[in-house]
Short mmCIF file of C-alpha atoms and ligand atoms in Angstrom, two decimals:
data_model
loop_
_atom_site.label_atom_id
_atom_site.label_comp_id
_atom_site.label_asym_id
_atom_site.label_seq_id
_atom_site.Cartn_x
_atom_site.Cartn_y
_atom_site.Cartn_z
CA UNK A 1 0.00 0.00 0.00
CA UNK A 2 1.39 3.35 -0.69
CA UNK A 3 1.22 5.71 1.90
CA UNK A 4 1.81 8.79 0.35
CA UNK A 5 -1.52 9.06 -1.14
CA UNK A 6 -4.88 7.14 -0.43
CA UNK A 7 -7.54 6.70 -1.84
CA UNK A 8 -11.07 6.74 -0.26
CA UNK A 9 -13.98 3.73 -1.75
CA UNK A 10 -16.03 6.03 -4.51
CA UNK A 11 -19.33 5.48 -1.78
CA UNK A 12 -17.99 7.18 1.46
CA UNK A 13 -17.33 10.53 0.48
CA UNK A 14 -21.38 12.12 0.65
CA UNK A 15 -23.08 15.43 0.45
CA UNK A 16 -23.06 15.83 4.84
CA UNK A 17 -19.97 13.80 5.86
CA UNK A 18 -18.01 11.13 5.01
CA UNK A 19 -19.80 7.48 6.09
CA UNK A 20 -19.88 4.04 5.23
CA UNK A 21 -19.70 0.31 6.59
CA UNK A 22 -16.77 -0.50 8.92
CA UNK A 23 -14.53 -3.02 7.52
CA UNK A 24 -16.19 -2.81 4.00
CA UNK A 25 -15.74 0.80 2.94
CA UNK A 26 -14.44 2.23 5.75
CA UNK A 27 -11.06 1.70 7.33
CA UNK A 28 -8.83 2.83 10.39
CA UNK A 29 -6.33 4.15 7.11
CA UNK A 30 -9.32 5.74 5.83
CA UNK A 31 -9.64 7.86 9.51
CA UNK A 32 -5.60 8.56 9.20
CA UNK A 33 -6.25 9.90 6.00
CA UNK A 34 -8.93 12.19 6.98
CA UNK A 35 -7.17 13.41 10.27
CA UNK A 36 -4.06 13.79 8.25
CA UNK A 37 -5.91 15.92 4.95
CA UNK A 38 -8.53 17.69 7.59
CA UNK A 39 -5.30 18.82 9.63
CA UNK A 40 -3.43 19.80 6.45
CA UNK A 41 -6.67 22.02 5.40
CA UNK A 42 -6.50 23.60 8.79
CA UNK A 43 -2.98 24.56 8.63
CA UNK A 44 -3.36 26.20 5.44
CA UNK A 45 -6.08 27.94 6.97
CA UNK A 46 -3.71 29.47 9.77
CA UNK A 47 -5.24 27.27 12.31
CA UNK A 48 -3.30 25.07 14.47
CA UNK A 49 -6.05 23.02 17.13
CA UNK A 50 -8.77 20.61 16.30
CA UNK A 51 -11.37 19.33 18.80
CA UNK A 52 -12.53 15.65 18.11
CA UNK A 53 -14.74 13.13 19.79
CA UNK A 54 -16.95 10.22 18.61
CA UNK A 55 -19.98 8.02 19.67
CA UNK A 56 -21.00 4.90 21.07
CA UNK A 57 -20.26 2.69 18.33
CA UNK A 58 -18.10 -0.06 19.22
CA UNK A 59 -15.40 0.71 16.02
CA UNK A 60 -15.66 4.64 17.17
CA UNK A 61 -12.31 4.45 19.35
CA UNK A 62 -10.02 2.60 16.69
CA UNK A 63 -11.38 5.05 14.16
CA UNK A 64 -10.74 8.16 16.80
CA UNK A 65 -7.47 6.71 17.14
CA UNK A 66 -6.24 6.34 13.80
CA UNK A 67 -7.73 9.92 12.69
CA UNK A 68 -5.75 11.13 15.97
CA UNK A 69 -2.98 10.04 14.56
CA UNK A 70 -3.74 11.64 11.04
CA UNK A 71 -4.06 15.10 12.45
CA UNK A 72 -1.23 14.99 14.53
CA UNK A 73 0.64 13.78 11.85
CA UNK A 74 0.04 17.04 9.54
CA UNK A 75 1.05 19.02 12.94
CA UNK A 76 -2.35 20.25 14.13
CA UNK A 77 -2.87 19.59 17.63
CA UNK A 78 -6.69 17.24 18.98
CA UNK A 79 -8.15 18.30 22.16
CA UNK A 80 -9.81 15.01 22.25
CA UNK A 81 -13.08 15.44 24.41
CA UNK A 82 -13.85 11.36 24.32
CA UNK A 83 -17.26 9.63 23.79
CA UNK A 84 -19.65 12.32 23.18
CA UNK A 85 -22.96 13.54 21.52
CA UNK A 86 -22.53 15.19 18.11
CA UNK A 87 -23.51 18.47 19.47
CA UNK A 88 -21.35 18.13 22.19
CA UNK A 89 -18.23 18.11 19.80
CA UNK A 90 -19.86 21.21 18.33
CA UNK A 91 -19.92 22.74 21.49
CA UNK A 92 -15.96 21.96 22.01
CA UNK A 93 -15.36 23.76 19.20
CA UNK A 94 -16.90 26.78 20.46
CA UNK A 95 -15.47 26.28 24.00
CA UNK A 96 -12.17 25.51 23.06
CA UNK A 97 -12.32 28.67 20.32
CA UNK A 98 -10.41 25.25 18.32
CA UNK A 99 -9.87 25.70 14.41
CA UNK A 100 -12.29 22.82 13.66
CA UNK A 101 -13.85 19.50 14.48
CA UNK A 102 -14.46 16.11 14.15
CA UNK A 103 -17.50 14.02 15.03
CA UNK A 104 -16.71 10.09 14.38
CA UNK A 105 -20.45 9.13 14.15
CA UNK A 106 -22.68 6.54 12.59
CA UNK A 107 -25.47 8.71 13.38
CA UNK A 108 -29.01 6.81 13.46
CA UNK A 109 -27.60 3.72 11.02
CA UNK A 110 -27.09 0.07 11.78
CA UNK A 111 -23.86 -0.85 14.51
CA UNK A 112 -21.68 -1.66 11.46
CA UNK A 113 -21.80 1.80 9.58
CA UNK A 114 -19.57 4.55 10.94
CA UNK A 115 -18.27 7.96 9.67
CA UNK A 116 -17.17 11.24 10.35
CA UNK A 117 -18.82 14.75 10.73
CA UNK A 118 -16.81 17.94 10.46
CA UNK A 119 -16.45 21.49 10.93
CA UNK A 120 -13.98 23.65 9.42
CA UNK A 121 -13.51 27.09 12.15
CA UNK A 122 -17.33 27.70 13.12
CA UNK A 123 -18.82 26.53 9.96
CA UNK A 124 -19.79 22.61 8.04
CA UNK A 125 -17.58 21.24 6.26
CA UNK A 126 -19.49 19.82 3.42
CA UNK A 127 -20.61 19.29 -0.03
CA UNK A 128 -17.46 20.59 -2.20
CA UNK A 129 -15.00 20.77 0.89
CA UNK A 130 -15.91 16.40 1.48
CA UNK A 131 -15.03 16.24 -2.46
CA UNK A 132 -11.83 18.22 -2.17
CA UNK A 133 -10.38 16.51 0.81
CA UNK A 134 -10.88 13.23 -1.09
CA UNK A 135 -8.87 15.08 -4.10
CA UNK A 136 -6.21 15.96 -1.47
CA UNK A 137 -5.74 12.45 0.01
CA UNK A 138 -5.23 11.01 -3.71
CA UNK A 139 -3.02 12.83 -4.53
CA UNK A 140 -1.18 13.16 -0.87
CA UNK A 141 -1.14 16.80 -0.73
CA UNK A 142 -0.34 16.86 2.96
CA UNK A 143 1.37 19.04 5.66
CA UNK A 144 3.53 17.06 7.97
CA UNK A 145 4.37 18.06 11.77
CA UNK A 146 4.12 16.92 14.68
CA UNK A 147 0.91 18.14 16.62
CA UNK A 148 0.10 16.77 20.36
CA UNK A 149 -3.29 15.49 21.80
CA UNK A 150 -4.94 16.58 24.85
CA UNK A 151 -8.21 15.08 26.50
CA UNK A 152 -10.45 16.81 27.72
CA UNK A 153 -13.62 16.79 29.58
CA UNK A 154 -15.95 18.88 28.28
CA UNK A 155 -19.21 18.03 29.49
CA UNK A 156 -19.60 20.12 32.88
CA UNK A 157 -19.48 22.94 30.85
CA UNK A 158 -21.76 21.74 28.16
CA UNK A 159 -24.52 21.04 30.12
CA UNK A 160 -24.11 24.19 32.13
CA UNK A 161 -24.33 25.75 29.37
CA UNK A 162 -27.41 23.97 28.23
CA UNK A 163 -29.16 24.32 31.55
CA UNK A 164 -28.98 28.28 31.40
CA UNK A 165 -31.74 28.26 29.29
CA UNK A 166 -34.03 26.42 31.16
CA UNK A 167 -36.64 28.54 32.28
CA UNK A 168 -38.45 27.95 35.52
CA UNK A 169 -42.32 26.72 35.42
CA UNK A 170 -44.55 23.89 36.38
CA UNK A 171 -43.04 20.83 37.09
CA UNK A 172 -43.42 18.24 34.66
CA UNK A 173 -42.83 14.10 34.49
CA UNK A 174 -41.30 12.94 31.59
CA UNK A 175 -40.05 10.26 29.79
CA UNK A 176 -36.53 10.24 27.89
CA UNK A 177 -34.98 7.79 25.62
CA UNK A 178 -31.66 8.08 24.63
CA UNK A 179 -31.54 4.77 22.29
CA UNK A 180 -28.57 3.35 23.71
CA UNK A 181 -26.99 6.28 21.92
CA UNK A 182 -24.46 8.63 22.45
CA UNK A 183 -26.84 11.41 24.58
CA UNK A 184 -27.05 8.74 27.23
CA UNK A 185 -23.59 10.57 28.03
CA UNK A 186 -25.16 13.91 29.06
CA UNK A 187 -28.45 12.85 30.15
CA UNK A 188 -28.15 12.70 33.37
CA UNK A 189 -26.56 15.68 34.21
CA UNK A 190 -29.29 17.93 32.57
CA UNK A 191 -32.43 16.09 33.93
CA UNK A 192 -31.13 15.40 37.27
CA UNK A 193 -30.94 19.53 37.46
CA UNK A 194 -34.70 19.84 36.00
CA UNK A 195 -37.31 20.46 38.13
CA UNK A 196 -40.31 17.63 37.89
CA UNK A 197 -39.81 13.57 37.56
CA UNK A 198 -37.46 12.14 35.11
CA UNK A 199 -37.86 8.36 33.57
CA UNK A 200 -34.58 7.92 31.70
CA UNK A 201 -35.04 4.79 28.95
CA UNK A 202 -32.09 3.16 27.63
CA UNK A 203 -29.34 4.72 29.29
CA UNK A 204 -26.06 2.89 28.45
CA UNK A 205 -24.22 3.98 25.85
CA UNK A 206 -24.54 0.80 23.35
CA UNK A 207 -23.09 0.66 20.17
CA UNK A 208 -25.16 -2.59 19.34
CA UNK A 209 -28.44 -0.49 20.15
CA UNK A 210 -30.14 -3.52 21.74
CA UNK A 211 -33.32 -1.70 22.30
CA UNK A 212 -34.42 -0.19 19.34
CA UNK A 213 -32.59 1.48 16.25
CA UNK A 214 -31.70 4.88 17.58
CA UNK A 215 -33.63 6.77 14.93
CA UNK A 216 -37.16 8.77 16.28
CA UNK A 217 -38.24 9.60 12.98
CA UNK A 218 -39.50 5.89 12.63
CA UNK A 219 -42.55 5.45 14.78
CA UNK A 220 -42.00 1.78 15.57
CA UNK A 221 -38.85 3.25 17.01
CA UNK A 222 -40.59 5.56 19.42
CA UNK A 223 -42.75 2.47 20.90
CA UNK A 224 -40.88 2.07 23.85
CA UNK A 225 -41.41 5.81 25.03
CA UNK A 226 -44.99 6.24 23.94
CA UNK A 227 -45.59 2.83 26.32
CA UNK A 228 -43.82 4.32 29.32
CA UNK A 229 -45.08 7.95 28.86
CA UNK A 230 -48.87 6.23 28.87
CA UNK A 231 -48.08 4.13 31.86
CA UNK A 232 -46.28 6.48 34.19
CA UNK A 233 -49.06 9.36 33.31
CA UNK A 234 -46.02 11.91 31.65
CA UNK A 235 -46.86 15.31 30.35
CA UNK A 236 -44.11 14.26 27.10
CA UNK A 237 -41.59 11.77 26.11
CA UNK A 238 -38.50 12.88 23.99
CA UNK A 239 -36.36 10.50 21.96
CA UNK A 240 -32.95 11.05 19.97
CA UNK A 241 -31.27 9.69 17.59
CA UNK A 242 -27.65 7.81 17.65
CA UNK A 243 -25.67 11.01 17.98
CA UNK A 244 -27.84 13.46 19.53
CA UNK A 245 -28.45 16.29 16.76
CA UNK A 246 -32.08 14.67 15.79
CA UNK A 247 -35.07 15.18 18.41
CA UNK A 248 -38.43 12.99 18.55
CA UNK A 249 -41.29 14.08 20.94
CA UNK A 250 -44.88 12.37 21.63
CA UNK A 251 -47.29 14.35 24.02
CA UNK A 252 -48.93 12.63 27.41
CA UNK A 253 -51.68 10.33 25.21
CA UNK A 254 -48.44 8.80 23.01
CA UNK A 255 -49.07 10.84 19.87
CA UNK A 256 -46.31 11.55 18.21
CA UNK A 257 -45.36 15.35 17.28
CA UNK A 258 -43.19 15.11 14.08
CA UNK A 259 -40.36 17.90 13.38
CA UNK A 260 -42.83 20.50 11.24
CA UNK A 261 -45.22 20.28 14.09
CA UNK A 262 -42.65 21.17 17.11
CA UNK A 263 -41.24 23.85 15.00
CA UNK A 264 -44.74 25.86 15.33
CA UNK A 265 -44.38 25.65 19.01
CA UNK A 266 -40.74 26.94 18.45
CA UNK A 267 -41.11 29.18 15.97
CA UNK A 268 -44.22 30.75 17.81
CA UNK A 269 -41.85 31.49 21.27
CA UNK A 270 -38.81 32.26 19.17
CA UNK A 271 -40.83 35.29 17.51
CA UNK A 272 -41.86 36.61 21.10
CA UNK A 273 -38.72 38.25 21.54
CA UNK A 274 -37.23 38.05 17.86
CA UNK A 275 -40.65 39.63 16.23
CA UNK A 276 -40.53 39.71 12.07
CA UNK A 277 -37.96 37.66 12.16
CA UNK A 278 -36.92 34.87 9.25
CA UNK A 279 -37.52 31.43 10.97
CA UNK A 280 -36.38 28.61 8.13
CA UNK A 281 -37.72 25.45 7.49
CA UNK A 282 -37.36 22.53 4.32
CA UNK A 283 -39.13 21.69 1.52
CA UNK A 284 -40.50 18.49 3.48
CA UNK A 285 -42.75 20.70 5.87
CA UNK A 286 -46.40 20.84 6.26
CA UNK A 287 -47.67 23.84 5.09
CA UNK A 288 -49.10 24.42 8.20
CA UNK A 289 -45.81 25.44 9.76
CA UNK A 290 -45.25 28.26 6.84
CA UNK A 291 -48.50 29.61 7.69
CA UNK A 292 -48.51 29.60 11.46
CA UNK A 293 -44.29 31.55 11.35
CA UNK A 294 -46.46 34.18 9.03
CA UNK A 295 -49.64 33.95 11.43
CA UNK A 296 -47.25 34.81 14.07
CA UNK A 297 -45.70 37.37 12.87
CA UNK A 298 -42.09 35.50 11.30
CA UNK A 299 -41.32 35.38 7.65
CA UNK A 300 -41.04 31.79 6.83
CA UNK A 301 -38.30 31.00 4.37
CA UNK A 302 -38.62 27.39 2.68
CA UNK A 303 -35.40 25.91 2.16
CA UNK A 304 -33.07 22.45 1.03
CA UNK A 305 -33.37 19.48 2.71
CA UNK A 306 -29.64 18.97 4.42
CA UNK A 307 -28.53 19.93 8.04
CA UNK A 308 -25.20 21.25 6.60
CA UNK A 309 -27.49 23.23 3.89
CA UNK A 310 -29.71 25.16 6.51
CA UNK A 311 -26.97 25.89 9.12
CA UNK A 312 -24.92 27.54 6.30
CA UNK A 313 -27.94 29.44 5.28
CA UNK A 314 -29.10 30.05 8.67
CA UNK A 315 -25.63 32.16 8.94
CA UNK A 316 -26.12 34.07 6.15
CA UNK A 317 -29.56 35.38 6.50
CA UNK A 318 -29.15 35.47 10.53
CA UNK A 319 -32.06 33.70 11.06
CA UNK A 320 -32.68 33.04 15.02
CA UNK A 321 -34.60 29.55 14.79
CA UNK A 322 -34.22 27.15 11.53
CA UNK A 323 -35.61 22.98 11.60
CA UNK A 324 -36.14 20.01 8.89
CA UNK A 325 -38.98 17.54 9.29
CA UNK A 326 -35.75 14.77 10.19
CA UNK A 327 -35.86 16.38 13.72
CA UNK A 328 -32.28 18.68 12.93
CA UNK A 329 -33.77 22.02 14.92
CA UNK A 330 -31.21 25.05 14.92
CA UNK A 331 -31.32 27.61 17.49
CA UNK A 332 -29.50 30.83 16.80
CA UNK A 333 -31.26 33.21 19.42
CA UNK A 334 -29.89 32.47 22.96
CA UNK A 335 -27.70 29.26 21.46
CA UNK A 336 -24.98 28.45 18.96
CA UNK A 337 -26.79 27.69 15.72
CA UNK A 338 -25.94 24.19 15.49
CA UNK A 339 -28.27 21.03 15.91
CA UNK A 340 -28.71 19.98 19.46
CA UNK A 341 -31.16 17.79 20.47
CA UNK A 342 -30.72 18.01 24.51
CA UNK A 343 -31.11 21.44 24.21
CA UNK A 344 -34.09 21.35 21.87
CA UNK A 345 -35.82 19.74 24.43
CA UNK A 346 -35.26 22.01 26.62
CA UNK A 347 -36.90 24.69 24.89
CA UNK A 348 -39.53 22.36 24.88
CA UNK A 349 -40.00 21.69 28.03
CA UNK A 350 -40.20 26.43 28.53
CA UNK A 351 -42.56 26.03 26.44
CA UNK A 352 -44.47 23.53 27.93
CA UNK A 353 -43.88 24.32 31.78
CA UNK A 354 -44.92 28.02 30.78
CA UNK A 355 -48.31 27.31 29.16
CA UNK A 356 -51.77 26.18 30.80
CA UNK A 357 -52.21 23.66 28.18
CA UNK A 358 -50.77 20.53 27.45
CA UNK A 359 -48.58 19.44 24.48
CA UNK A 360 -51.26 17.16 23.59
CA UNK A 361 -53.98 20.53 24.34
CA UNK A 362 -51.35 22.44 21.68
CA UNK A 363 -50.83 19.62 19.09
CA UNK A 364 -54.92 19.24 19.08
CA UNK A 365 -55.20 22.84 18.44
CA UNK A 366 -52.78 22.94 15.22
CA UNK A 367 -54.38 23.04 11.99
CA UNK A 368 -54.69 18.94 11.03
CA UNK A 369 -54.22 19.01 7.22
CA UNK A 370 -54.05 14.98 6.17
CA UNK A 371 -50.98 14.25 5.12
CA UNK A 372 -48.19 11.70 3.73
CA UNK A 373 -44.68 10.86 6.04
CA UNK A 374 -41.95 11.49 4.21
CA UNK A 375 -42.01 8.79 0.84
CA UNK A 376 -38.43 7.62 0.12
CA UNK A 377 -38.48 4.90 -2.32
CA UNK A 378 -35.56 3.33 -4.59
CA UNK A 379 -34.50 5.40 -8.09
CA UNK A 380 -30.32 5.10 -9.14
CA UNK A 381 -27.90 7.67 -8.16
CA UNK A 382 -27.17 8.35 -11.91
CA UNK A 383 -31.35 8.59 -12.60
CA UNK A 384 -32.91 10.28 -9.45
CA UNK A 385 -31.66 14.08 -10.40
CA UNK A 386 -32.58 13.44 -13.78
CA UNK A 387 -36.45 12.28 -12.94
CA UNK A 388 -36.65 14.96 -10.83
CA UNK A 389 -35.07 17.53 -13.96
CA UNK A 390 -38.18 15.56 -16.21
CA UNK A 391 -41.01 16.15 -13.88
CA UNK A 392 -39.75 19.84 -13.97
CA UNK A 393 -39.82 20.31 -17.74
CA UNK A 394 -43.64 18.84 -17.72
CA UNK A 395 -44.86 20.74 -15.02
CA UNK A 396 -43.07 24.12 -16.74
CA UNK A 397 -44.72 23.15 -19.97
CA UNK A 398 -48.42 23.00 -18.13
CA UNK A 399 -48.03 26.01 -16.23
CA UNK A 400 -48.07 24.48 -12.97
CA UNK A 401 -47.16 26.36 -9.70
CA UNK A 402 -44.18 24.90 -8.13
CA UNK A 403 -41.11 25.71 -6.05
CA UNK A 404 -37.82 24.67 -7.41
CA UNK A 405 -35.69 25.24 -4.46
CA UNK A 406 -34.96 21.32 -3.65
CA UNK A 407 -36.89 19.48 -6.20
CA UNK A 408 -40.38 20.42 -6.90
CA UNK A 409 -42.90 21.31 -4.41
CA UNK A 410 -46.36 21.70 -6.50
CA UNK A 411 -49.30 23.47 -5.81
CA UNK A 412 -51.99 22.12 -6.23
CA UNK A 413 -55.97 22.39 -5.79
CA UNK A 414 -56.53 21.92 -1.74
CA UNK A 415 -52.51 21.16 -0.96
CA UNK A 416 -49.10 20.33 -2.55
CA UNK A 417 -46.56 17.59 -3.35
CA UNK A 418 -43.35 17.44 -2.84
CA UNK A 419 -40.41 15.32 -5.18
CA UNK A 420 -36.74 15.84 -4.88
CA UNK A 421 -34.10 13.83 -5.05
CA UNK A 422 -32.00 12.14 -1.97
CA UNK A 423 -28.18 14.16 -1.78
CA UNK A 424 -27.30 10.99 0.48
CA UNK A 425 -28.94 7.93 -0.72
CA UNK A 426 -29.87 6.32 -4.29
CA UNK A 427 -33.82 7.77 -3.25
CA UNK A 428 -36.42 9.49 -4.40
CA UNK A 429 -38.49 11.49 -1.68
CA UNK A 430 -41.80 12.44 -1.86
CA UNK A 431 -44.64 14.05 0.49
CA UNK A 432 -48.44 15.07 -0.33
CA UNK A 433 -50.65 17.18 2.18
CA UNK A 434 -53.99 18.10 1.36
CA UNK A 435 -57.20 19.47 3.38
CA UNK A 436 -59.00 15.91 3.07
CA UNK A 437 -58.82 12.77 2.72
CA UNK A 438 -59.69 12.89 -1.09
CA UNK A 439 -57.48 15.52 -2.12
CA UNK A 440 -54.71 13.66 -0.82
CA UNK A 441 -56.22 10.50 -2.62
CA UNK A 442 -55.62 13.12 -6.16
CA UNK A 443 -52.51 14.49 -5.15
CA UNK A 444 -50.96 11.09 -4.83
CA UNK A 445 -52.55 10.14 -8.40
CA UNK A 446 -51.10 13.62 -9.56
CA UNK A 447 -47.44 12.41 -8.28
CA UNK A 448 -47.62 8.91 -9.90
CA UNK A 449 -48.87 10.37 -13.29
CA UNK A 450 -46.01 13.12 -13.13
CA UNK A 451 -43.53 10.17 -12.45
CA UNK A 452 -45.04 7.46 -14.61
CA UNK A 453 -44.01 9.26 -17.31
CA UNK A 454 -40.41 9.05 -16.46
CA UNK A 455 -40.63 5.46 -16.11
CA UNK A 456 -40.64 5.28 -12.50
CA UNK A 457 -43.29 3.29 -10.27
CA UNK A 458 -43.99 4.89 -6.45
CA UNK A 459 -44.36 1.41 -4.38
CA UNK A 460 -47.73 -0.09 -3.06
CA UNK A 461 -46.42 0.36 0.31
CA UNK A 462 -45.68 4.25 0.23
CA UNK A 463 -49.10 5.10 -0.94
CA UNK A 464 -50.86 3.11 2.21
CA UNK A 465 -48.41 5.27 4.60
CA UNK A 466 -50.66 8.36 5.95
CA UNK A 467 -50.93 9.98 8.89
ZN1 ZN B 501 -27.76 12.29 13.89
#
């Protein structure tokens, strides 16, 4: 093997960060080579520190290790801050002022995949920087040195930090499942500083995720919690995913509150003290949310799908509150701007300690359009853009009324439907919302008309999947 340049498998380097299956695509050399090209880009950058951590999964270390060794080896020195959420190793970056970070992560995926997150100074490192660091490490184009590691414990301040948001109200019972996933670090030090009664699921830190897959935007995932939240009487149960920059809620009868539906509530206390301000939210989200930032006095900007996407854009505009229908929620008006579960939940819980009503009294309340989850179904890396690109052309040539910011989001009599294509998977996604039952029933036949005539088939199974 030469070690003077390396070269990555064609599948690991992705639109958000760099992730495949351990062993398979994804090697301890493969971590050395992004420690040692991350820590070259940093250099040239003037910087000289990088904060890294990594989660639960039980090939995180050896991959830490080896991408340890990378950055040291282009002379750029690791505070290493250890098994931690995502957000946490955001956080280090801020607290340590460091040049950038790294996240190894497998995020919500099976125990085998791994991968790495990363920010470059205060910003994501994504898209066109993940394609030019794999350029770099073919053709070696490396600093050398010799940088030192430190470790570092970073999570008294972190959830200090987190916990001087909280604001005092009622006291409420809840229910918390971590997944067996890297938040069960910090946990405990937030809710054993809450107010109220605290039922903490799944605790340990598992890389094998014995409970359930750690991802709340799956319902049979969020089970567990909407059992124990019945059965113990809780006001709300909040899940995470794997690394702790996804949020899941259900309210105190077990309903689950999907990401468009929490960022009302959100969006709603964020324009209290940021009034007329820009609150952002993707193409995947129920109109409703649009209409009740604008009821409430916000400008609602519809934007990409893609956590790196809205954070970058999020900066720009100086928006105070940005979230995606995954569960990513950005806070930019007391907090950093990044996605932080924990600490989403915590503006949650304001919210809900402040009010006389419920959750469940608020989510009853919302505007109930019927609608589809989020539709992902097979279509080929080298054909999904292109469907997408022929659906456009027909809908320009019939005059429809459609957004082209990620794919197309129609208009259409009574509601809309969405198509775009997956940045990370060989997918196709698709929503419909209407005001009924039956214009969702036509909106559905308008999407498989628009993509029958690009050859393409939406399964049986999608179209059964409302809620
Ligand atoms: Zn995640």
């Amino acid at each position: 093997m030469n070690r003077n340049v390396h070269q990555f498998d064609r599948s690991v380097l992705r639109e958000y960060d760099i992730r495949g299956v351990v062993g398979r695509t994804i090697h301890a050399a493969d971590a050395r080579a992004i420690g040692r090209t991350f820590g070259t880009l940093v250099r040239r950058k003037g910087g000289k520190r990088v904060a890294l951590g990594y989660d639960g999964r039980l090939s995180s270390p050896g991959l830490a290790a080896a991408c340890v060794e990378g950055l040291t080896a282009a002379g750029v020195d690791v505070v290493n801050i250890g098994l931690v959420s995502t957000p946490m190793l955001y956080f280090a970056v801020y607290h340590f002022d460091a040049d950038g970070g790294i996240q190894i992560t497998g995020s919500h995926n099976p125990p085998d995949y791994n991968g790495f997150k990363m920010m470059m100074g205060k910003k994501s490192f994504f898209g066109s920087d993940i394609q030019m660091l794999g350029a770099m490490a073919g053709k070696g184009d490396w600093d050398t040195g010799q940088g030192r590691e430190k470790s570092r414990n970073v999570l008294p301040e972190y959830t200090a930090r987190l916990l001087k948001d909280v604001k005092p109200g009622k006291k409420l019972k809840i229910a918390w499942d971590t997944g067996n996933g890297a938040v069960g670090v910090s946990i405990r030090g937030v809710v054993d500083k809450l107010p109220g009664e605290h039922i903490v699921l799944n605790e340990n830190v598992d890389g094998t995720f014995p409970a359930h897959h750690p991802d709340p935007t799956v319902p049979a995932n969020l089970e567990q919690l909407m059992t124990e939240v019945r059965r113990h009487g809780c006001d709300l149960g909040i899940a995470f995913d794997g690394d702790g920059d996804r949020i899941g809620a259900v309210d105190g009868k077990g309903r689950i509150l999907w990401g468009d539906q929490l960022m009302v509530l959100w969006a709603r206390d964020v324009l209290k003290s940021r009034p007329g301000a820009t609150i952002i939210a993707d193409v995947k989200a129920s109109q409703v949310l649009f209409d009740e930032i604008a009821r409430a006095g916000g400008r609602p900007l519809m934007f990409k799908t893609g956590h790196s996407l809205i954070k970058s854009k999020m900066a720009e505009i100086g928006a105070p509150l940005a979230g995606e229908m995954s569960g990513h929620v950005f806070f930019a008006d007391t907090f950093f701007g990044f996605d932080d579960a924990l600490y989403c939940a915590l503006r949650l819980l304001n919210i809900v300690a402040n009010a006389k009503e419920s959750l469940a009294d608020m989510r009853d309340v919302l505007p109930q359009p019927v609608n589809t989850p989020e539709l992902r179904f097979d279509c080929a890396d080298d054909r999904k853009f292109a469907v997408v690109e022929e659906v456009k052309g027909r809908l320009l040539a019939q005059g429809a009324k459609f957004s082209d910011i990620d794919g197309v989001r129609v208009s259409s009599k009574g509601g809309w439907w969405l198509l775009r294509a997956s940045n990370t998977q060989p997918v196709l996604v698709a929503r419909c919302e209407a005001d009924d039952r039956a214009g969702l029933d036509r909106l559905m036949d308008e999407l498989e008309t628009a993509l029958a005539a690009s050859g393409v088939k939406l399964p049986d199974e999608t179209s059964a999947g409302h809620h």
